[in-house]
Amino acid sequence: MMCSIANIPSAAVYGLKGETIPEAMDEYGRVYGTGRRKTSVARVWIKEGSGQFLINGKRSTEYFTEIPREHAMSPLLATQTAGYFDVWCTVKGGGTSGQAGAIRHGVARALDAWDSNLRPLMKSEHCLTRDSRRVERKKPGQHGARKQYQW
């Protein structure tokens, strides 16, 4: 179900004047998406804006180095919407790689909730797929998950 956007002044930024907006949008004009990777969980909100990207209250350039930052922003780059949306997210658990993957998954889900026409672009880049790989547990009687004692 979609609803009308008659009273949202910033709708012209994305070219939505007179079109419909997702029902998932809250009263502040935000759309939410949850992303997960390894042990990291990201809660992501997007709304129309100037392209600001905040992670746990910090700019993405302060939070991540270049490669994890590009990985986290890949759904926006794949859909060419990087300058149209402000992204605000909180991420917990894991390390840098897991957090970047969780943010990527959350941004992709939020963009999909915003406009389902962007879905094929993100699916071709595998942004909507939850990466289920996790660290394998250590087995008893062995050094680690796979390594065994010499005999």
mmCIF file of C-alpha atoms in Angstrom:
data_model
loop_
_atom_site.group_PDB
_atom_site.id
_atom_site.type_symbol
_atom_site.label_atom_id
_atom_site.label_comp_id
_atom_site.label_asym_id
_atom_site.label_seq_id
_atom_site.Cartn_x
_atom_site.Cartn_y
_atom_site.Cartn_z
ATOM 1 C CA MET A 1 0.000 0.000 0.000
ATOM 2 C CA MET A 2 1.265 3.465 -0.865
ATOM 3 C CA CYS A 3 0.115 6.837 0.435
ATOM 4 C CA SER A 4 0.166 10.333 -1.050
ATOM 5 C CA ILE A 5 2.948 12.853 -0.418
ATOM 6 C CA ALA A 6 0.928 16.038 -0.697
ATOM 7 C CA ASN A 7 2.434 17.793 2.345
ATOM 8 C CA ILE A 8 6.114 16.782 2.210
ATOM 9 C CA PRO A 9 8.102 19.850 1.045
ATOM 10 C CA SER A 10 11.380 18.015 0.368
ATOM 11 C CA ALA A 11 9.818 15.538 -2.073
ATOM 12 C CA ALA A 12 10.984 17.596 -5.056
ATOM 13 C CA VAL A 13 14.622 16.689 -4.287
ATOM 14 C CA TYR A 14 14.136 13.081 -5.370
ATOM 15 C CA GLY A 15 11.591 13.972 -8.029
ATOM 16 C CA LEU A 16 8.608 12.658 -6.087
ATOM 17 C CA LYS A 17 6.312 15.682 -6.300
ATOM 18 C CA GLY A 18 2.826 14.337 -6.941
ATOM 19 C CA GLU A 19 3.952 10.686 -6.834
ATOM 20 C CA THR A 20 3.522 8.200 -4.003
ATOM 21 C CA ILE A 21 5.764 7.427 -1.059
ATOM 22 C CA PRO A 22 6.160 4.145 0.802
ATOM 23 C CA GLU A 23 3.840 3.349 3.648
ATOM 24 C CA ALA A 24 6.924 2.400 5.669
ATOM 25 C CA MET A 25 7.825 6.101 6.003
ATOM 26 C CA ASP A 26 7.367 7.471 9.519
ATOM 27 C CA GLU A 27 6.126 10.919 10.528
ATOM 28 C CA TYR A 28 9.652 12.360 10.171
ATOM 29 C CA GLY A 29 10.009 11.277 6.536
ATOM 30 C CA ARG A 30 12.385 8.403 7.334
ATOM 31 C CA VAL A 31 12.413 4.810 6.124
ATOM 32 C CA TYR A 32 13.975 2.082 8.279
ATOM 33 C CA GLY A 33 16.027 -0.989 7.372
ATOM 34 C CA THR A 34 17.837 -3.577 9.500
ATOM 35 C CA GLY A 35 21.098 -5.114 8.315
ATOM 36 C CA ARG A 36 23.121 -8.015 9.692
ATOM 37 C CA ARG A 37 26.549 -9.508 8.992
ATOM 38 C CA LYS A 38 28.538 -11.920 11.188
ATOM 39 C CA THR A 39 27.762 -10.668 14.732
ATOM 40 C CA SER A 40 27.038 -7.059 13.725
ATOM 41 C CA VAL A 41 23.558 -5.564 13.622
ATOM 42 C CA ALA A 42 22.855 -2.180 12.001
ATOM 43 C CA ARG A 43 19.710 -0.099 12.343
ATOM 44 C CA VAL A 44 19.535 2.258 9.355
ATOM 45 C CA TRP A 45 17.232 5.205 8.630
ATOM 46 C CA ILE A 46 17.220 7.093 5.333
ATOM 47 C CA LYS A 47 15.448 10.296 4.424
ATOM 48 C CA GLU A 48 15.715 12.846 1.675
ATOM 49 C CA GLY A 49 18.571 15.250 2.129
ATOM 50 C CA SER A 50 22.003 16.299 0.973
ATOM 51 C CA GLY A 51 23.867 12.982 1.183
ATOM 52 C CA GLN A 52 25.048 13.083 4.807
ATOM 53 C CA PHE A 53 26.121 9.640 6.119
ATOM 54 C CA LEU A 54 26.276 9.289 9.925
ATOM 55 C CA ILE A 55 27.319 6.119 11.765
ATOM 56 C CA ASN A 56 26.839 6.088 15.555
ATOM 57 C CA GLY A 57 26.812 9.899 15.518
ATOM 58 C CA LYS A 58 30.057 10.210 13.509
ATOM 59 C CA ARG A 59 30.591 10.969 9.844
ATOM 60 C CA SER A 60 31.451 7.915 7.766
ATOM 61 C CA THR A 61 34.922 9.353 7.023
ATOM 62 C CA GLU A 62 35.653 9.427 10.767
ATOM 63 C CA TYR A 63 34.169 6.005 11.519
ATOM 64 C CA PHE A 64 35.557 3.863 8.658
ATOM 65 C CA THR A 65 38.652 3.798 6.501
ATOM 66 C CA GLU A 66 38.202 3.995 2.726
ATOM 67 C CA ILE A 67 37.463 0.361 1.807
ATOM 68 C CA PRO A 68 34.828 -0.398 4.509
ATOM 69 C CA ARG A 69 33.234 3.002 3.819
ATOM 70 C CA GLU A 70 32.881 2.208 0.101
ATOM 71 C CA HIS A 71 31.449 -1.205 0.997
ATOM 72 C CA ALA A 72 28.853 0.380 3.316
ATOM 73 C CA MET A 73 27.853 2.962 0.693
ATOM 74 C CA SER A 74 27.674 0.522 -2.234
ATOM 75 C CA PRO A 75 23.825 0.374 -2.400
ATOM 76 C CA LEU A 76 23.701 4.159 -2.777
ATOM 77 C CA LEU A 77 26.394 4.063 -5.450
ATOM 78 C CA ALA A 78 24.749 1.155 -7.305
ATOM 79 C CA THR A 79 21.436 3.018 -7.508
ATOM 80 C CA GLN A 80 23.082 6.427 -8.123
ATOM 81 C CA THR A 81 21.183 7.988 -5.202
ATOM 82 C CA ALA A 82 24.203 8.969 -3.072
ATOM 83 C CA GLY A 83 23.450 12.701 -3.041
ATOM 84 C CA TYR A 84 19.697 12.390 -2.539
ATOM 85 C CA PHE A 85 19.453 10.666 0.839
ATOM 86 C CA ASP A 86 20.737 11.343 4.328
ATOM 87 C CA VAL A 87 21.669 8.086 6.077
ATOM 88 C CA TRP A 88 21.682 7.774 9.867
ATOM 89 C CA CYS A 89 22.554 4.441 11.452
ATOM 90 C CA THR A 90 23.549 2.766 14.677
ATOM 91 C CA VAL A 91 25.641 -0.386 14.519
ATOM 92 C CA LYS A 92 26.652 -2.781 17.291
ATOM 93 C CA GLY A 93 28.859 -5.828 17.575
ATOM 94 C CA GLY A 94 31.603 -7.348 15.472
ATOM 95 C CA GLY A 95 34.507 -5.628 13.819
ATOM 96 C CA THR A 96 35.004 -3.214 10.968
ATOM 97 C CA SER A 97 34.224 -5.641 8.163
ATOM 98 C CA GLY A 98 31.091 -7.013 9.812
ATOM 99 C CA GLN A 99 29.793 -3.554 10.658
ATOM 100 C CA ALA A 100 30.348 -2.307 7.104
ATOM 101 C CA GLY A 101 28.493 -5.335 5.746
ATOM 102 C CA ALA A 102 25.619 -4.831 8.186
ATOM 103 C CA ILE A 103 25.290 -1.168 7.214
ATOM 104 C CA ARG A 104 25.332 -2.123 3.529
ATOM 105 C CA HIS A 105 22.537 -4.631 4.083
ATOM 106 C CA GLY A 106 20.490 -2.125 6.121
ATOM 107 C CA VAL A 107 20.882 0.687 3.571
ATOM 108 C CA ALA A 108 19.831 -1.675 0.777
ATOM 109 C CA ARG A 109 16.729 -2.769 2.694
ATOM 110 C CA ALA A 110 15.788 0.829 3.470
ATOM 111 C CA LEU A 111 16.225 1.868 -0.177
ATOM 112 C CA ASP A 112 14.103 -1.102 -1.228
ATOM 113 C CA ALA A 113 11.371 -0.003 1.193
ATOM 114 C CA TRP A 114 11.632 3.545 -0.167
ATOM 115 C CA ASP A 115 11.392 2.657 -3.857
ATOM 116 C CA SER A 116 10.940 -0.917 -5.073
ATOM 117 C CA ASN A 117 12.091 0.161 -8.569
ATOM 118 C CA LEU A 118 15.654 0.268 -7.169
ATOM 119 C CA ARG A 119 15.507 -3.426 -6.221
ATOM 120 C CA PRO A 120 16.891 -4.892 -9.507
ATOM 121 C CA LEU A 121 19.908 -2.564 -9.374
ATOM 122 C CA MET A 122 20.715 -3.625 -5.816
ATOM 123 C CA LYS A 123 20.072 -7.320 -6.495
ATOM 124 C CA SER A 124 22.558 -7.259 -9.380
ATOM 125 C CA GLU A 125 25.187 -5.980 -6.909
ATOM 126 C CA HIS A 126 24.090 -8.553 -4.254
ATOM 127 C CA CYS A 127 23.297 -5.790 -1.756
ATOM 128 C CA LEU A 128 20.019 -7.335 -0.563
ATOM 129 C CA THR A 129 21.495 -10.770 0.153
ATOM 130 C CA ARG A 130 22.248 -11.466 3.816
ATOM 131 C CA ASP A 131 25.778 -12.899 4.018
ATOM 132 C CA SER A 132 25.273 -15.836 6.377
ATOM 133 C CA ARG A 133 28.943 -16.765 6.848
ATOM 134 C CA ARG A 134 30.018 -16.820 10.479
ATOM 135 C CA VAL A 135 33.105 -17.889 12.425
ATOM 136 C CA GLU A 136 33.177 -21.667 12.791
ATOM 137 C CA ARG A 137 33.423 -22.888 16.364
ATOM 138 C CA LYS A 138 36.494 -24.564 17.845
ATOM 139 C CA LYS A 139 36.112 -28.342 18.120
ATOM 140 C CA PRO A 140 37.180 -30.301 21.211
ATOM 141 C CA GLY A 141 40.445 -32.177 20.790
ATOM 142 C CA GLN A 142 41.691 -29.801 18.083
ATOM 143 C CA HIS A 143 43.677 -26.556 17.926
ATOM 144 C CA GLY A 144 40.830 -24.654 16.294
ATOM 145 C CA ALA A 145 37.849 -25.120 14.034
ATOM 146 C CA ARG A 146 39.749 -27.137 11.404
ATOM 147 C CA LYS A 147 43.375 -27.392 12.545
ATOM 148 C CA GLN A 148 44.234 -30.612 14.313
ATOM 149 C CA TYR A 149 47.042 -31.662 16.611
ATOM 150 C CA GLN A 150 50.023 -33.322 14.962
ATOM 151 C CA TRP A 151 50.238 -37.092 15.547
#
